[in-house]
Tab-separated table of C-alpha atoms in Angstrom:
chain	number	residue	atom	x	y	z
A	1	MET	CA	0.105	-0.166	0.086
A	2	ASN	CA	2.821	2.431	0.756
A	3	ARG	CA	4.665	1.599	-2.306
A	4	CYS	CA	1.435	2.092	-4.245
A	5	THR	CA	0.828	5.212	-2.410
A	6	LEU	CA	4.572	6.542	-3.513
A	7	THR	CA	4.055	5.291	-6.747
A	8	LEU	CA	1.334	7.377	-7.274
A	9	LEU	CA	3.049	10.470	-5.770
A	10	ALA	CA	6.075	10.402	-8.059
A	11	SER	CA	3.967	9.770	-10.965
A	12	ALA	CA	2.454	13.260	-9.926
A	13	PHE	CA	5.472	14.516	-9.362
A	14	ALA	CA	6.946	13.849	-12.651
A	15	PHE	CA	3.859	15.128	-14.262
A	16	THR	CA	3.921	18.272	-12.552
A	17	GLN	CA	7.506	18.204	-13.133
A	18	LEU	CA	6.520	17.950	-17.147
A	19	ALA	CA	4.175	20.483	-16.763
A	20	ALA	CA	6.429	23.079	-15.509
A	21	ALA	CA	8.816	22.005	-18.380
A	22	GLN	CA	6.230	22.959	-21.101
A	23	ALA	CA	4.609	25.595	-19.186
A	24	ASP	CA	7.962	27.705	-20.180
A	25	HIS	CA	7.391	31.448	-21.020
A	26	THR	CA	6.398	32.639	-24.866
A	27	TRP	CA	6.702	36.317	-25.785
A	28	LEU	CA	4.925	37.622	-28.533
A	29	LEU	CA	5.948	41.027	-30.641
A	30	ASP	CA	3.012	43.003	-30.666
A	31	ASN	CA	3.778	45.629	-32.734
A	32	SER	CA	7.243	46.886	-34.420
A	33	ALA	CA	9.085	49.308	-36.558
A	34	LEU	CA	12.339	48.248	-38.309
A	35	THR	CA	13.731	51.061	-39.988
A	36	TYR	CA	16.921	51.055	-42.098
A	37	HIS	CA	18.796	54.701	-43.028
A	38	MET	CA	20.844	54.620	-46.622
A	39	SER	CA	23.331	57.534	-46.966
A	40	HIS	CA	24.098	58.360	-50.398
A	41	PRO	CA	26.215	62.123	-50.651
A	42	ILE	CA	23.022	63.325	-52.198
A	43	HIS	CA	20.268	60.971	-50.965
A	44	GLU	CA	19.620	60.019	-46.940
A	45	VAL	CA	16.831	57.464	-47.193
A	46	ASP	CA	14.983	55.962	-44.070
A	47	ALA	CA	12.700	52.602	-45.188
A	48	THR	CA	10.571	51.326	-42.003
A	49	SER	CA	8.145	48.225	-42.098
A	50	HIS	CA	6.004	47.304	-39.744
A	51	ALA	CA	5.612	43.955	-40.789
A	52	THR	CA	7.755	42.245	-38.401
A	53	LYS	CA	6.868	38.965	-36.630
A	54	GLY	CA	8.196	37.674	-33.181
A	55	ILE	CA	8.462	35.286	-30.897
A	56	GLY	CA	10.527	34.278	-27.866
A	57	LYS	CA	10.843	30.803	-25.982
A	58	CYS	CA	11.999	30.707	-22.422
A	59	HIS	CA	13.129	27.351	-20.929
A	60	GLU	CA	15.001	26.938	-17.794
A	61	GLY	CA	16.180	30.357	-17.496
A	62	ALA	CA	17.575	31.187	-21.176
A	63	CYS	CA	15.300	32.664	-24.034
A	64	ASP	CA	15.830	31.942	-27.665
A	65	PHE	CA	13.846	34.738	-29.609
A	66	LEU	CA	12.934	34.980	-33.636
A	67	LEU	CA	12.001	37.839	-35.630
A	68	ALA	CA	11.154	37.807	-39.803
A	69	THR	CA	10.450	40.471	-41.656
A	70	PRO	CA	9.604	40.274	-45.619
A	71	VAL	CA	12.109	42.128	-47.162
A	72	LYS	CA	9.213	43.574	-49.582
A	73	THR	CA	7.819	45.077	-46.450
A	74	PHE	CA	10.248	48.101	-46.200
A	75	ASP	CA	8.608	51.419	-47.526
A	76	SER	CA	11.005	54.484	-48.197
A	77	GLY	CA	7.861	56.314	-49.545
A	78	ASP	CA	8.976	55.778	-52.830
A	79	SER	CA	7.822	52.562	-54.768
A	80	ASN	CA	10.572	52.841	-57.496
A	81	ARG	CA	13.286	52.657	-54.834
A	82	ASP	CA	11.709	49.671	-52.868
A	83	LEU	CA	11.656	47.834	-55.892
A	84	HIS	CA	15.077	48.431	-56.400
A	85	MET	CA	16.127	47.785	-53.170
A	86	ILE	CA	14.629	44.376	-53.379
A	87	GLN	CA	16.038	43.642	-56.667
A	88	THR	CA	19.972	44.620	-54.985
A	89	VAL	CA	19.136	42.894	-51.890
A	90	ARG	CA	17.755	39.534	-54.005
A	91	GLY	CA	14.825	40.023	-52.192
A	92	ALA	CA	12.479	37.744	-54.566
A	93	GLN	CA	15.115	35.068	-53.971
A	94	PHE	CA	15.518	35.291	-49.879
A	95	PRO	CA	12.262	36.910	-49.298
A	96	MET	CA	12.811	37.395	-45.335
A	97	VAL	CA	14.495	38.851	-42.954
A	98	THR	CA	15.336	36.703	-40.051
A	99	VAL	CA	16.999	37.980	-36.637
A	100	ARG	CA	17.828	35.659	-33.988
A	101	PHE	CA	18.941	35.849	-30.741
A	102	HIS	CA	19.746	33.930	-26.969
A	103	ILE	CA	19.299	36.392	-23.988
A	104	PRO	CA	19.351	34.805	-20.120
A	105	GLU	CA	15.421	35.302	-19.161
A	106	SER	CA	16.702	37.779	-16.200
A	107	ALA	CA	17.223	40.077	-19.012
A	108	THR	CA	13.635	40.278	-20.212
A	109	ASN	CA	13.357	42.660	-16.670
A	110	SER	CA	16.082	44.415	-16.998
A	111	PRO	CA	16.014	48.032	-18.306
A	112	THR	CA	19.301	47.399	-20.749
A	113	PHE	CA	20.564	44.496	-22.162
A	114	ASP	CA	23.064	42.680	-24.529
A	115	CYS	CA	22.373	40.879	-27.276
A	116	ASP	CA	24.430	38.798	-29.892
A	117	LEU	CA	21.941	38.944	-32.837
A	118	GLU	CA	22.188	36.528	-35.671
A	119	ILE	CA	21.038	38.263	-38.708
A	120	ASN	CA	20.155	36.155	-41.903
A	121	PHE	CA	19.339	38.478	-44.915
A	122	ALA	CA	20.170	38.375	-48.392
A	123	GLY	CA	21.030	34.816	-48.254
A	124	GLN	CA	24.165	35.605	-45.931
A	125	THR	CA	24.320	35.383	-42.351
A	126	ALA	CA	25.782	38.008	-40.060
A	127	HIS	CA	26.470	38.562	-36.309
A	128	TYR	CA	25.982	41.991	-34.196
A	129	HIS	CA	26.626	42.791	-30.522
A	130	VAL	CA	24.113	45.076	-30.008
A	131	PRO	CA	22.696	46.780	-26.628
A	132	PHE	CA	18.905	47.112	-26.297
A	133	HIS	CA	16.740	49.713	-23.691
A	134	GLN	CA	13.938	48.591	-22.236
A	135	GLU	CA	10.774	49.967	-20.688
A	136	ILE	CA	8.298	47.779	-19.214
A	137	THR	CA	4.577	49.245	-18.765
A	138	GLY	CA	2.203	46.365	-17.437
A	139	ASN	CA	2.530	43.407	-19.237
A	140	ALA	CA	4.033	45.423	-22.151
A	141	HIS	CA	7.680	45.517	-22.924
A	142	HIS	CA	8.795	48.516	-25.105
A	143	ILE	CA	12.246	47.547	-26.411
A	144	THR	CA	14.258	49.474	-28.712
A	145	GLY	CA	18.053	49.564	-30.358
A	146	THR	CA	20.113	50.003	-33.225
A	147	ILE	CA	21.990	47.539	-34.941
A	148	PRO	CA	24.912	48.556	-36.695
A	149	ALA	CA	24.416	46.618	-40.288
A	150	ASN	CA	26.806	46.779	-43.099
A	151	ILE	CA	25.930	46.167	-46.999
A	152	ILE	CA	29.330	44.378	-47.186
A	153	ASP	CA	28.329	42.243	-44.465
A	154	PHE	CA	25.634	40.731	-46.576
A	155	LYS	CA	27.526	41.132	-49.865
A	156	ILE	CA	25.275	43.079	-51.112
A	157	PRO	CA	26.435	45.621	-54.211
A	158	ALA	CA	26.009	48.813	-53.124
A	159	PRO	CA	24.121	50.724	-55.459
A	160	SER	CA	25.318	53.938	-56.838
A	161	PHE	CA	23.875	56.897	-58.077
A	162	LEU	CA	25.397	59.365	-60.566
A	163	THR	CA	28.280	56.423	-60.406
A	164	VAL	CA	28.951	57.207	-56.428
A	165	PRO	CA	27.746	54.022	-54.227
A	166	ILE	CA	26.098	54.359	-51.324
A	167	LYS	CA	27.911	54.298	-47.737
A	168	ASN	CA	28.227	50.847	-46.404
A	169	GLU	CA	26.496	51.791	-43.129
A	170	ILE	CA	22.890	50.931	-42.933
A	171	PRO	CA	22.058	51.349	-39.462
A	172	VAL	CA	18.593	49.737	-38.335
A	173	LYS	CA	16.611	51.277	-35.766
A	174	VAL	CA	14.351	48.720	-33.791
A	175	ASP	CA	11.540	49.789	-32.288
A	176	THR	CA	9.630	46.650	-30.477
A	177	THR	CA	6.794	45.859	-27.809
A	178	TRP	CA	6.450	42.512	-26.607
A	179	HIS	CA	4.183	40.879	-24.350
A	180	GLN	CA	4.443	37.773	-21.893
A	181	GLN	CA	1.649	35.038	-22.849
B	1	MET	CA	12.203	-0.895	8.365
B	2	PRO	CA	9.668	0.809	10.256
B	3	SER	CA	7.246	-1.339	12.557
B	4	SER	CA	3.877	-1.445	11.033
B	5	LYS	CA	2.497	0.962	13.656
B	6	HIS	CA	4.811	3.721	12.119
B	7	ILE	CA	3.559	3.402	8.775
B	8	PRO	CA	0.506	5.401	8.735
B	9	ALA	CA	2.499	8.218	10.251
B	10	ILE	CA	5.460	7.887	7.459
B	11	ARG	CA	2.540	7.887	4.543
B	12	SER	CA	0.840	10.673	6.093
B	13	THR	CA	4.326	13.056	6.036
B	14	THR	CA	5.043	11.862	2.566
B	15	ILE	CA	2.371	12.813	1.441
B	16	LEU	CA	2.222	16.046	3.078
B	17	ALA	CA	5.508	16.974	1.906
B	18	ALA	CA	4.473	15.889	-1.305
B	19	MET	CA	1.802	17.749	-1.728
B	20	ALA	CA	3.907	20.783	-0.459
B	21	PHE	CA	6.550	20.284	-3.044
B	22	THR	CA	3.514	19.983	-5.848
B	23	LEU	CA	2.053	23.128	-4.959
B	24	THR	CA	5.623	25.183	-5.060
B	25	LEU	CA	6.216	23.711	-8.248
B	26	ALA	CA	2.686	24.612	-9.708
B	27	THR	CA	2.774	27.837	-8.081
B	28	GLN	CA	6.735	28.198	-9.788
B	29	ALA	CA	5.221	27.114	-13.319
B	30	GLN	CA	2.291	29.629	-13.271
B	31	THR	CA	4.132	32.565	-12.081
B	32	ASN	CA	4.366	35.791	-14.705
B	33	SER	CA	7.123	36.997	-12.912
B	34	LEU	CA	10.574	36.875	-14.978
B	35	PRO	CA	13.385	36.766	-12.501
B	36	ASP	CA	15.378	33.492	-12.636
B	37	ALA	CA	13.651	30.055	-10.706
B	38	PRO	CA	14.139	29.175	-7.740
B	39	THR	CA	15.895	26.681	-6.236
B	40	PRO	CA	13.577	24.643	-3.807
B	41	SER	CA	16.082	23.354	-1.077
B	42	THR	CA	15.107	19.517	-0.675
B	43	ALA	CA	17.210	19.441	2.758
B	44	GLY	CA	13.493	20.001	4.714
B	45	LEU	CA	11.877	17.053	2.705
B	46	ALA	CA	14.433	14.719	3.221
B	47	SER	CA	14.339	15.247	6.849
B	48	LEU	CA	10.535	14.623	7.329
B	49	SER	CA	10.493	11.846	4.898
B	50	PRO	CA	13.829	10.030	4.609
B	51	GLN	CA	12.525	6.960	2.862
B	52	PRO	CA	11.534	8.207	-0.406
B	53	ASP	CA	14.664	9.612	-2.664
B	54	LEU	CA	13.405	13.578	-3.248
B	55	THR	CA	16.510	14.288	-5.193
B	56	PHE	CA	14.727	13.028	-8.247
B	57	PHE	CA	12.194	15.757	-7.562
B	58	THR	CA	15.042	19.128	-7.300
B	59	ALA	CA	14.137	21.800	-9.442
B	60	ASP	CA	17.725	22.373	-9.927
B	61	PRO	CA	18.441	23.214	-13.334
B	62	LEU	CA	21.487	22.148	-13.611
B	63	GLN	CA	20.646	18.732	-11.839
B	64	GLN	CA	17.401	18.729	-13.975
B	65	SER	CA	19.163	18.911	-17.200
B	66	THR	CA	21.554	16.152	-16.594
B	67	SER	CA	18.276	14.008	-15.284
B	68	GLN	CA	16.015	15.183	-18.403
B	69	PRO	CA	16.773	13.774	-21.706
B	70	PRO	CA	17.454	16.304	-24.365
B	71	ALA	CA	14.706	15.754	-26.178
B	72	GLN	CA	12.393	17.351	-23.552
B	73	ASN	CA	14.391	20.723	-24.124
B	74	PRO	CA	11.897	23.285	-26.404
B	75	ALA	CA	12.998	23.770	-29.815
B	76	PRO	CA	14.427	27.388	-30.733
B	77	PRO	CA	11.379	29.127	-32.492
B	78	SER	CA	10.871	28.620	-36.330
B	79	LEU	CA	9.493	30.617	-38.777
B	80	SER	CA	6.280	28.170	-38.670
B	81	ASP	CA	6.089	29.224	-35.318
B	82	LEU	CA	5.401	32.835	-36.728
B	83	GLY	CA	2.661	31.633	-38.791
B	84	LEU	CA	4.543	32.163	-41.870
B	85	THR	CA	3.463	29.569	-44.744
B	86	PRO	CA	6.295	28.159	-46.813
B	87	ASP	CA	4.412	30.208	-49.673
B	88	GLN	CA	5.614	33.311	-47.974
B	89	THR	CA	9.054	32.541	-47.331
B	90	LYS	CA	9.896	30.450	-50.338
B	91	ALA	CA	12.196	31.742	-52.858
B	92	ASP	CA	11.037	32.880	-56.114
B	93	PRO	CA	13.652	32.639	-59.154
B	94	ASP	CA	11.214	34.101	-61.868
B	95	ALA	CA	10.541	37.049	-59.661
B	96	GLN	CA	14.150	37.868	-59.042
B	97	ALA	CA	14.928	37.304	-62.658
B	98	ARG	CA	11.989	39.692	-63.351
B	99	LEU	CA	13.724	42.286	-61.129
B	100	ASP	CA	17.055	41.915	-62.326
B	101	ARG	CA	15.936	42.625	-66.136
B	102	ARG	CA	13.486	45.748	-64.969
B	103	THR	CA	16.489	46.815	-63.104
B	104	HIS	CA	19.096	46.346	-65.898
B	105	MET	CA	16.738	48.164	-67.952
B	106	LEU	CA	16.188	51.344	-66.068
B	107	LYS	CA	19.731	51.954	-65.223
B	108	ILE	CA	19.773	52.319	-69.189
B	109	HIS	CA	16.778	54.289	-69.085
B	110	GLN	CA	18.467	56.621	-66.470
B	111	LYS	CA	21.852	56.828	-68.084
B	112	LEU	CA	20.303	57.461	-71.589
B	113	GLY	CA	18.192	60.286	-70.110
B	114	LEU	CA	20.918	61.812	-68.309
B	115	LEU	CA	22.835	61.837	-71.871
B	116	THR	CA	19.983	62.963	-73.788
B	117	THR	CA	19.954	66.209	-71.674
B	118	ILE	CA	23.088	67.146	-73.269
B	119	PRO	CA	21.649	67.440	-77.141
B	120	ILE	CA	18.505	69.020	-75.544
B	121	ALA	CA	20.173	71.502	-73.901
B	122	ALA	CA	22.374	72.183	-77.128
B	123	ALA	CA	19.375	71.895	-79.453
B	124	CYS	CA	18.082	74.671	-76.990
B	125	ILE	CA	20.884	77.082	-77.516
B	126	SER	CA	21.274	76.238	-80.974
B	127	SER	CA	17.713	77.364	-81.529
B	128	ALA	CA	19.175	81.101	-80.691
B	129	GLY	CA	20.826	80.828	-84.468
B	130	ALA	CA	18.190	79.311	-86.253
B	131	THR	CA	15.619	81.833	-86.295
B	132	PRO	CA	14.819	83.874	-89.189
B	133	ASP	CA	14.951	87.033	-87.339
B	134	ARG	CA	18.801	86.791	-87.179
B	135	ASN	CA	19.987	85.279	-90.282
B	136	SER	CA	19.165	85.709	-93.970
B	137	TYR	CA	16.079	83.185	-95.077
B	138	GLY	CA	18.935	82.220	-97.343
B	139	ASN	CA	21.360	80.910	-94.915
B	140	THR	CA	20.314	77.480	-93.520
B	141	THR	CA	23.613	76.358	-91.764
B	142	SER	CA	22.709	77.212	-87.842
B	143	ARG	CA	18.789	75.959	-88.603
B	144	ASP	CA	20.735	72.712	-89.983
B	145	VAL	CA	22.810	72.626	-86.960
B	146	HIS	CA	19.934	73.037	-84.394
B	147	VAL	CA	17.953	70.626	-86.975
B	148	GLY	CA	20.703	68.024	-86.367
B	149	ILE	CA	21.406	68.485	-82.576
B	150	ALA	CA	17.328	68.248	-81.926
B	151	GLY	CA	17.222	65.043	-84.305
B	152	LEU	CA	19.885	63.148	-81.636
B	153	ALA	CA	18.169	64.319	-78.742
B	154	ILE	CA	14.493	62.849	-80.342
B	155	GLY	CA	16.769	59.769	-81.373
B	156	MET	CA	18.126	59.644	-77.686
B	157	TYR	CA	14.791	60.425	-76.224
B	158	GLY	CA	13.284	57.449	-77.620
B	159	ALA	CA	15.415	55.469	-77.019
B	160	THR	CA	15.351	56.323	-73.208
B	161	ALA	CA	11.735	56.140	-73.332
B	162	TYR	CA	11.947	52.463	-74.876
B	163	TYR	CA	13.968	51.226	-71.935
B	164	ALA	CA	11.259	52.560	-69.568
B	165	ILE	CA	8.491	50.922	-71.597
B	166	ARG	CA	9.858	47.618	-72.111
B	167	ALA	CA	11.393	47.214	-68.478
B	168	PRO	CA	8.881	44.390	-66.616
B	169	ARG	CA	6.342	45.462	-64.835
B	170	ILE	CA	6.228	43.774	-61.207
B	171	PRO	CA	2.970	42.394	-60.230
B	172	ASP	CA	1.452	43.460	-56.576
B	173	SER	CA	3.824	45.974	-56.783
B	174	GLY	CA	0.934	48.745	-55.862
B	175	PRO	CA	0.429	52.068	-57.101
B	176	ALA	CA	3.410	53.846	-57.905
B	177	ARG	CA	4.734	56.358	-54.517
B	178	GLY	CA	7.078	59.260	-54.159
B	179	GLY	CA	8.855	61.230	-56.832
B	180	ILE	CA	8.093	58.247	-59.120
B	181	LYS	CA	4.852	59.242	-59.565
B	182	ILE	CA	5.643	62.755	-60.610
B	183	HIS	CA	8.263	61.287	-63.141
B	184	LYS	CA	5.219	59.418	-64.200
B	185	TYR	CA	2.778	62.172	-64.773
B	186	LEU	CA	5.327	64.160	-66.572
B	187	ILE	CA	5.603	62.184	-69.111
B	188	TRP	CA	2.207	63.269	-70.609
B	189	ILE	CA	3.450	66.545	-70.892
B	190	HIS	CA	7.495	65.911	-72.461
B	191	ALA	CA	6.389	62.698	-74.351
B	192	PRO	CA	3.485	64.617	-76.618
B	193	GLY	CA	5.964	67.639	-76.745
B	194	MET	CA	8.760	65.373	-78.195
B	195	ILE	CA	6.497	64.492	-80.998
B	196	LEU	CA	5.085	67.942	-81.235
B	197	THR	CA	8.017	69.853	-81.434
B	198	PRO	CA	9.972	68.398	-84.355
B	199	ILE	CA	6.443	68.282	-86.524
B	200	LEU	CA	5.908	72.465	-85.320
B	201	GLY	CA	10.142	72.586	-85.748
B	202	THR	CA	9.535	70.939	-89.481
B	203	MET	CA	6.960	73.230	-90.510
B	204	ALA	CA	8.910	76.207	-89.362
B	205	PHE	CA	11.660	75.426	-91.750
B	206	ASN	CA	9.529	74.799	-94.535
B	207	ASP	CA	8.296	78.297	-93.703
B	208	ILE	CA	11.558	79.730	-93.395
B	209	ALA	CA	12.894	77.863	-96.585
B	210	GLY	CA	9.843	79.208	-98.466
B	211	GLY	CA	10.836	82.832	-97.552
B	212	HIS	CA	8.453	84.103	-94.783
B	213	LYS	CA	8.419	83.834	-91.382
B	214	PRO	CA	6.416	81.006	-89.663
B	215	GLY	CA	2.703	81.601	-89.226
B	216	GLY	CA	-0.183	79.518	-88.028
B	217	ILE	CA	0.527	76.534	-85.482
B	218	GLU	CA	4.090	76.141	-86.145
B	219	GLN	CA	5.113	79.729	-84.600
B	220	TYR	CA	4.495	77.890	-81.283
B	221	HIS	CA	7.714	75.501	-81.882
B	222	SER	CA	9.821	77.187	-79.448
B	223	ALA	CA	7.165	77.608	-76.877
B	224	VAL	CA	6.201	73.975	-77.147
B	225	ALA	CA	10.096	72.836	-77.478
B	226	LEU	CA	10.810	74.976	-74.036
B	227	THR	CA	8.043	73.135	-72.179
B	228	THR	CA	9.166	70.074	-73.274
B	229	ALA	CA	12.452	70.824	-72.118
B	230	ILE	CA	11.212	72.377	-68.996
B	231	ALA	CA	9.165	68.993	-68.190
B	232	TYR	CA	11.996	66.674	-69.249
B	233	ALA	CA	14.192	68.672	-66.425
B	234	GLY	CA	11.421	68.174	-63.861
B	235	SER	CA	11.126	64.563	-64.781
B	236	ILE	CA	14.818	63.854	-63.922
B	237	VAL	CA	14.857	65.970	-60.889
B	238	ALA	CA	11.834	64.384	-59.377
B	239	VAL	CA	12.641	60.809	-59.755
B	240	SER	CA	15.537	61.816	-57.716
B	241	TRP	CA	13.676	64.049	-55.271
B	242	PRO	CA	14.545	64.480	-52.205
B	243	ILE	CA	17.631	65.488	-53.041
B	244	HIS	CA	20.263	66.288	-50.287
B	245	MET	CA	22.348	68.728	-50.489
B	246	PRO	CA	25.979	68.016	-49.146
B	247	PHE	CA	27.967	69.929	-47.159
B	248	THR	CA	24.735	71.734	-45.801
B	249	GLY	CA	22.878	68.578	-44.230
B	250	SER	CA	19.616	69.993	-45.554
B	251	LYS	CA	16.964	68.392	-48.224
């Protein structure tokens, strides 16, 4: 009888442990604005996408995040320039920009935290170390930062105008709001 | 081995300890706060009930990771977790080829368009010497130079237009926005102008060659030509807009 009770309890504990493991936190992206900046001696262009989707899965004190943005959703206000951008970055061949990073779960409550981003764009993968700022209002976590991206990191040929190429730096401002599911 | 009268007491203690720990774990799993997971101590539980091996139930992450098979670790998020379908993420080589061809043709369009400004400007300048007011009706050299330059301008304009017209359209790209919209609107001015200008010029040329000043509609040749040239220049500026002025930081 005693052994039977212990077996039942052991099963209950095992189930609880399993449930606890499966009930790990999930973060969902509510809204976002990703803005890249392109510089040319006679052009300064900002293009923004609000179509980013993101998810974060936390398990055992660590979180894996994934963000994905369709390349064609970046809007500079000039449809001709945007189409040219899609062609230059081979946006039909590689339609998504994905960003992955891994942070300790404690960072999700910190006002600042650093991320090692793995960015897949234009068929190439590049890594950036980016500091982010976080403001927490209720369940909404507003996270901002700037990714110091370079076109050469993704082997993108620099577009030129009047034979002058654009600058190598294309910093991407990240403005996201997350909530914990 | 405990005696039989101690068994109910041990059983009750074990059940209580187990329930307390279950509640702790359940609370831990449901909490919405994000600090590091606390590590419950098993020392108290072990002292209450030394018989079952409670180290199996420890929540210590390091120990848990060694006791649980790796398969229980959740996989990192994937694109499917974001609700993206394979159609949204798959490569489209045909679309890329269409974009490449479009860009290639529009780059030629751009270069030819910029080069065409040279004969257009030259035609405008040479027109000053082509009027009968300054030349005798019999001297056609200045007019011939003007006609030659203007003919070159029209030919290059036609080639420029060809590369824009033949560039592949990109489906689902939506309506034109930004400077390209003005660029396209201005076509409705400079394209008819580029057709009308040489017609009126030919009529005017024939009038002058016939020994009289152009009259009728051909007298508007220079006005139409100037309007066309201004619209053409505006078209170039529009597609390049906004222009950032170097050294001043203004747009």
